[in-house]
PDB file of C-alpha atoms in Angstrom:
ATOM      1  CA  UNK K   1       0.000   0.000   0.000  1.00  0.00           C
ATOM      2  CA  UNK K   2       3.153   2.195   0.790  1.00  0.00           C
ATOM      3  CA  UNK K   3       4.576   1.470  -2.351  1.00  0.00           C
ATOM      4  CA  UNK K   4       1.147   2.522  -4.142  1.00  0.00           C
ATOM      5  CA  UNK K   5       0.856   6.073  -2.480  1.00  0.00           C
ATOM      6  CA  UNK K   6       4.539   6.893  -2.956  1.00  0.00           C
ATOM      7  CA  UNK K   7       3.747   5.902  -7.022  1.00  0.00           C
ATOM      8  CA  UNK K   8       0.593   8.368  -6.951  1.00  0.00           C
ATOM      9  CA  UNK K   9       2.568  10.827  -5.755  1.00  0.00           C
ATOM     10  CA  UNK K  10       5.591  10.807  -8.302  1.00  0.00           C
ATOM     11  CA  UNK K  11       2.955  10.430 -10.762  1.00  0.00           C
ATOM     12  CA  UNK K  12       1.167  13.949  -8.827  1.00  0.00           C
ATOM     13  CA  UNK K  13       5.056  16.119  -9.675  1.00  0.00           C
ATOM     14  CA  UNK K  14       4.718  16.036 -13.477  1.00  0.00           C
ATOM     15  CA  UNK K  15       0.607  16.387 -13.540  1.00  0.00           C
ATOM     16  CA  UNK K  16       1.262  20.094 -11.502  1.00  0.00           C
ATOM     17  CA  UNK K  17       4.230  20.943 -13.745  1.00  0.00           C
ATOM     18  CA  UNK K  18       2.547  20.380 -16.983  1.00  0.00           C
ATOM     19  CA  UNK K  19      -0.918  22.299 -15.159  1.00  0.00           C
ATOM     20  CA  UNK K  20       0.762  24.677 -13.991  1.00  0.00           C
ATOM     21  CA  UNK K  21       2.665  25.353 -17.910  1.00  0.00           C
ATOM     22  CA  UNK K  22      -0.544  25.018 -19.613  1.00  0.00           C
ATOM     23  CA  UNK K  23      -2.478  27.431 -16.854  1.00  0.00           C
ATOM     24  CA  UNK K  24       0.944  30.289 -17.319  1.00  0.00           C
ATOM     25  CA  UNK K  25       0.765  29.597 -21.139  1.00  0.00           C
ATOM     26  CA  UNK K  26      -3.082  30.576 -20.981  1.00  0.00           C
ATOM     27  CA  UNK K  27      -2.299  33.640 -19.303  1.00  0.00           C
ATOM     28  CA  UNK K  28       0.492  35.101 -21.421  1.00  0.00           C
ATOM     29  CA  UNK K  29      -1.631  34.333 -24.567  1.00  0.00           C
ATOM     30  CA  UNK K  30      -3.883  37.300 -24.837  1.00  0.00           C
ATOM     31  CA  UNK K  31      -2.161  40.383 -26.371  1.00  0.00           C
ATOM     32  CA  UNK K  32      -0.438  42.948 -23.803  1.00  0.00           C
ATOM     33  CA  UNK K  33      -0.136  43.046 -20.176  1.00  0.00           C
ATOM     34  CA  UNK K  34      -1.618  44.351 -16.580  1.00  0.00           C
ATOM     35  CA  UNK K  35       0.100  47.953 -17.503  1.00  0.00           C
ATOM     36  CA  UNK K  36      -1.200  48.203 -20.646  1.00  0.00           C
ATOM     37  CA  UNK K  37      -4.766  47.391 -19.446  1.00  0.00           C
ATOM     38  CA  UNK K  38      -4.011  49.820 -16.253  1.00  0.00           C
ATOM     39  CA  UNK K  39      -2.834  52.585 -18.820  1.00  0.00           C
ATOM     40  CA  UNK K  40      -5.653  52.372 -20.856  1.00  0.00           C
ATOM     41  CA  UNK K  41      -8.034  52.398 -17.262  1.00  0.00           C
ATOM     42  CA  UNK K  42      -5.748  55.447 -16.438  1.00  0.00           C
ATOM     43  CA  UNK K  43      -6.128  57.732 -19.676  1.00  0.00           C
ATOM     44  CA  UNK K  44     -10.052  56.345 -19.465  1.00  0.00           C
ATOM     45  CA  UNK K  45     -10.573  58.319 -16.176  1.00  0.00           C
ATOM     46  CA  UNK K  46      -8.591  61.433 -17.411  1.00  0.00           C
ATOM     47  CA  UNK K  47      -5.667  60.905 -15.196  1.00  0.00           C
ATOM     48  CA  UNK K  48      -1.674  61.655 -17.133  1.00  0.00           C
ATOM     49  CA  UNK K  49       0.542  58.121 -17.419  1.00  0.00           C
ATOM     50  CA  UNK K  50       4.212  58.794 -16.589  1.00  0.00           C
ATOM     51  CA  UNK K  51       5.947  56.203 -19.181  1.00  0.00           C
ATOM     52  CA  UNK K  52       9.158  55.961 -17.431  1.00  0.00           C
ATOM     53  CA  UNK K  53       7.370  54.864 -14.346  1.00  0.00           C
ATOM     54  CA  UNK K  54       5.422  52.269 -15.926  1.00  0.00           C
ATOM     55  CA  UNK K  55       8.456  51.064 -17.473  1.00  0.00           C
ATOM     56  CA  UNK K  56      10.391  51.232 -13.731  1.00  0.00           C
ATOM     57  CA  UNK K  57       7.218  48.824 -12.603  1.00  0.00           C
ATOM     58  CA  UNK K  58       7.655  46.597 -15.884  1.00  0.00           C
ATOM     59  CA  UNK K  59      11.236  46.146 -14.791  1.00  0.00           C
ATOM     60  CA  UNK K  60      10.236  45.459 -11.196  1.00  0.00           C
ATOM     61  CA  UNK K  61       8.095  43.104 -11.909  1.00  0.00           C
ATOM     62  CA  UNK K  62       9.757  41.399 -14.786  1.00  0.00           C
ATOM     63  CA  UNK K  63       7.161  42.012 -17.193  1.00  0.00           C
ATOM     64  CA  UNK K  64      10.329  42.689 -19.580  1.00  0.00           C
ATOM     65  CA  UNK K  65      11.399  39.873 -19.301  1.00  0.00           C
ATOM     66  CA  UNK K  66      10.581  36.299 -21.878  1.00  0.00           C
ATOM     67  CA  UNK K  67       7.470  34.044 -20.922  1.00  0.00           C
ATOM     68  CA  UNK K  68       9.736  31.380 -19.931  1.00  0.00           C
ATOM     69  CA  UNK K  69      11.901  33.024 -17.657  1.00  0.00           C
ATOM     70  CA  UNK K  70       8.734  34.668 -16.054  1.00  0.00           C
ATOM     71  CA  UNK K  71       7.495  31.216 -15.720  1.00  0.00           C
ATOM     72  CA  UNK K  72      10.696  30.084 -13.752  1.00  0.00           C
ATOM     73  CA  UNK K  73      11.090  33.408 -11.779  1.00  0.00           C
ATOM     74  CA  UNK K  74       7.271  32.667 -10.822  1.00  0.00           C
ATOM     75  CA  UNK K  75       7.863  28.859 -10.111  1.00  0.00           C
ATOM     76  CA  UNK K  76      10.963  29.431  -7.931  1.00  0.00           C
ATOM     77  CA  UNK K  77       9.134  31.812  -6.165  1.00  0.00           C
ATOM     78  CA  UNK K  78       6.434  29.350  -5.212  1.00  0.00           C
ATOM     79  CA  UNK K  79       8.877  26.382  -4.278  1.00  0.00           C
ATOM     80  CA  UNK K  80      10.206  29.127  -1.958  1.00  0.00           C
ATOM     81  CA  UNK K  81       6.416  30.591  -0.513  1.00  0.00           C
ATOM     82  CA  UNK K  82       6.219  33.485  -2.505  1.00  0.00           C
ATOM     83  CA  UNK K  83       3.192  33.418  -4.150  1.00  0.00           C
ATOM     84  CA  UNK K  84       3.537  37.210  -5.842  1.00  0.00           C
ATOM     85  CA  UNK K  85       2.084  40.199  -5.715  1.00  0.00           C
ATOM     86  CA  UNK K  86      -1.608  40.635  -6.611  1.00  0.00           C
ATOM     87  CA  UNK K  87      -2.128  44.037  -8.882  1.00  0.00           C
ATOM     88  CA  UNK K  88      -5.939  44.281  -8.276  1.00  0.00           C
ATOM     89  CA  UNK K  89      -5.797  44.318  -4.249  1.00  0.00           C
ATOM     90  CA  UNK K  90      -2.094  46.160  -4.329  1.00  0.00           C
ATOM     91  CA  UNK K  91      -1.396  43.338  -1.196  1.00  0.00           C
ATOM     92  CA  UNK K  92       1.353  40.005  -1.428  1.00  0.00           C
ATOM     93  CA  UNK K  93      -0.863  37.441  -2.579  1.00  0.00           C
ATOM     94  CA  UNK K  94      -0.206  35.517   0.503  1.00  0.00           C
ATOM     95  CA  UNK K  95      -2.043  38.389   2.572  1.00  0.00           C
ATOM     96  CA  UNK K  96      -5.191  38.320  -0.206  1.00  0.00           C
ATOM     97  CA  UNK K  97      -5.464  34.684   0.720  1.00  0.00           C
ATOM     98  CA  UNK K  98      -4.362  34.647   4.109  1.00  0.00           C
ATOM     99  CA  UNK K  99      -7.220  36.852   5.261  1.00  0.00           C
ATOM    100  CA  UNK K 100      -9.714  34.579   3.789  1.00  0.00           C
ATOM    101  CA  UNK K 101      -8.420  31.455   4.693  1.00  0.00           C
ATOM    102  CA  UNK K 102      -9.691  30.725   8.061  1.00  0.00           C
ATOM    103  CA  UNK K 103     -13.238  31.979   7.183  1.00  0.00           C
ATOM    104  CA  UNK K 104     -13.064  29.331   4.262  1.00  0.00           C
ATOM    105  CA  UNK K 105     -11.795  27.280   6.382  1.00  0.00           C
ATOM    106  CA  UNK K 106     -14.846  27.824   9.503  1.00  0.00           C
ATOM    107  CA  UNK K 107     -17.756  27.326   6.552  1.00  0.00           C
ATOM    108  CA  UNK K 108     -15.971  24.114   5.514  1.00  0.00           C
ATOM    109  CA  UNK K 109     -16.151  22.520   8.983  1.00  0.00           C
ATOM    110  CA  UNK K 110     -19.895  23.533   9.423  1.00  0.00           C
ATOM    111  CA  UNK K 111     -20.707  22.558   6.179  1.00  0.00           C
ATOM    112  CA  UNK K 112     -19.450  18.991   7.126  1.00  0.00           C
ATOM    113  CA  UNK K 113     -21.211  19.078  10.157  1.00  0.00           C
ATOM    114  CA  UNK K 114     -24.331  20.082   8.605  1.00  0.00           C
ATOM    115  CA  UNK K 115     -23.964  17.528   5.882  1.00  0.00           C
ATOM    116  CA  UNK K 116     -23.224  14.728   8.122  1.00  0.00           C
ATOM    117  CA  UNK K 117     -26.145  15.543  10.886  1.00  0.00           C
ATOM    118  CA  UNK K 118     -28.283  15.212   7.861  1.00  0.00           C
ATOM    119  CA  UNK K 119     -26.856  12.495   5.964  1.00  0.00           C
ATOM    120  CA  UNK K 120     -26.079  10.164   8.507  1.00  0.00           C
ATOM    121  CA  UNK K 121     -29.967   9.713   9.571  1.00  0.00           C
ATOM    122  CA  UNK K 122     -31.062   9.851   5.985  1.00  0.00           C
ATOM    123  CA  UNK K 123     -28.654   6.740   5.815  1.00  0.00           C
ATOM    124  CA  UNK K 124     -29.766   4.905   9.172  1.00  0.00           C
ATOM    125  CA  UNK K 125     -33.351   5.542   7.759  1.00  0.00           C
ATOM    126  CA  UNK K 126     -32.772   4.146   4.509  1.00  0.00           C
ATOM    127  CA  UNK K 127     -30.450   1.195   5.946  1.00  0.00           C
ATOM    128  CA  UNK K 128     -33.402   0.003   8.286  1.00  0.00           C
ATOM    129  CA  UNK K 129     -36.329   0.304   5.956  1.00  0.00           C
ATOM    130  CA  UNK K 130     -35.211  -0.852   2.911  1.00  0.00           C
ATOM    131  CA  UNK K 131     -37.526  -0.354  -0.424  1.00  0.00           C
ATOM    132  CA  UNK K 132     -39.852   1.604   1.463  1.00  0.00           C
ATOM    133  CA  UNK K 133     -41.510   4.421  -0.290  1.00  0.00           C
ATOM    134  CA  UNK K 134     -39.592   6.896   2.145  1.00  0.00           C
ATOM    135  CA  UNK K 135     -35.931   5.045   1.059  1.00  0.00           C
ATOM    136  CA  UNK K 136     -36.996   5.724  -2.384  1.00  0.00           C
ATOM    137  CA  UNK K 137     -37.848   9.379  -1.894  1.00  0.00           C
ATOM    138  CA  UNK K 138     -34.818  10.248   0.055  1.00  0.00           C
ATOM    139  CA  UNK K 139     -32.869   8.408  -2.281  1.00  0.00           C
ATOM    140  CA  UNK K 140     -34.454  10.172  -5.015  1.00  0.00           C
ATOM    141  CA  UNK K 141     -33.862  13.952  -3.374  1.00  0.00           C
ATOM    142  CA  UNK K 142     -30.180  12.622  -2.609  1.00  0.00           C
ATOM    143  CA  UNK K 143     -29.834  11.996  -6.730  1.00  0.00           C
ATOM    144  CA  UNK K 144     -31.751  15.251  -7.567  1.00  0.00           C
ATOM    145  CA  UNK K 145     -29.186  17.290  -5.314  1.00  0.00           C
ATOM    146  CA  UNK K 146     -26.540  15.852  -7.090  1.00  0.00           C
ATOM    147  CA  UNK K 147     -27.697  15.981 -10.573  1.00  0.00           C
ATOM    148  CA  UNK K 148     -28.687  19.824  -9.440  1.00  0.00           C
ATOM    149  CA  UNK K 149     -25.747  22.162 -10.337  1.00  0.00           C
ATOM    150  CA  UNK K 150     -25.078  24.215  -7.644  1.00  0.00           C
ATOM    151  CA  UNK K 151     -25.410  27.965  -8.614  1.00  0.00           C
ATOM    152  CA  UNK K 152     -29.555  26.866  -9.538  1.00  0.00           C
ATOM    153  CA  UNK K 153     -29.312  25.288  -6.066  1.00  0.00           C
ATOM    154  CA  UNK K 154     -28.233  28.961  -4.689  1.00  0.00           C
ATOM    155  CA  UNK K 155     -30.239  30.763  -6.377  1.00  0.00           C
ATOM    156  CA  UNK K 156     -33.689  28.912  -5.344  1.00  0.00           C
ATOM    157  CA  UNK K 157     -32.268  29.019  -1.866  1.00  0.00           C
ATOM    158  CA  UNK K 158     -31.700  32.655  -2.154  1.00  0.00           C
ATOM    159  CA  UNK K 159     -35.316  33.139  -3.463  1.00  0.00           C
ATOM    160  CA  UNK K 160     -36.874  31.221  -0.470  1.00  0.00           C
ATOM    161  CA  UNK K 161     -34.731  33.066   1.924  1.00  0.00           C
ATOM    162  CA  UNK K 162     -36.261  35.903   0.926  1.00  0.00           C
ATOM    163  CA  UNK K 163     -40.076  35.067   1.191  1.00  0.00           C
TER     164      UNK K 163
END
């Protein structure tokens, strides 16, 4: 069984390094960068663009340099903890998801507590009366609540939460 989980887990190194090329190749595809988009935003609103100072921030950021060496820089940088610097909150991206973390991580243990104080009875229920009309029904509202995709599930919650 050892053997088996250290195999699944070589076979989990190339899987992220091929994901994680195809996801950076995805990104560099469309035409121009964040400071082209930001100078456009900036000249939208009427504000002045200093050119030397966007070129300072490409510079900083290595947005001069080649894809691939952007792709290393970034994938050292994540072996290492740094996961960057996020442009739309102007914060490390460690700090972006740092202060939502533990929240995430609070509605994830309630949400298995919820789902198991409802499951587990559904299951007794349906253990101990087998083929009974209620072990078809709850079987058939377990289906329909998988087969349901979950933003139509939110939004008819959302619509009886506010009746």
């Amino acid at each position: 069984m050892l053997g088996y989980i250290i195999k699944r887990a070589l076979y989990m190194v190339p899987t992220l390094v091929l994901t994680s090329i195809l996801i950076f190749t995805l990104i560099e595809l469309p035409p121009g960068d964040y400071f082209e988009s930001y100078i456009t935003e900036l000249l939208a609103s009427g504000e002045t663009v200093d050119p030397q100072k966007i070129e300072f921030l490409r510079q900083e950021y290595g947005f001069d340099l080649p894809a691939y060496e952007r792709y290393f820089k970034w994938a050292f940088g994540l072996l290492h903890g740094d996961l960057g610097y996020s442009f739309e909150y102007q914060l490390p991206v460690s700090d972006v998801i740092g202060d939502r973390l533990w929240l995430t991580i609070i509605v994830t243990f309630f949400t298995i507590i919820f789902t198991w104080a409802i499951a587990f009875p559904i299951g007794i229920y349906s253990a101990t009366r087998q083929y009974s009309w209620g072990d078809y029904g709850l079987t058939f509202l377990g289906l329909l609540g998988l087969a349901t995709p979950n933003f139509l599930l939110a939004l008819v919650m959302m619509y009886f939460a506010k009746e």
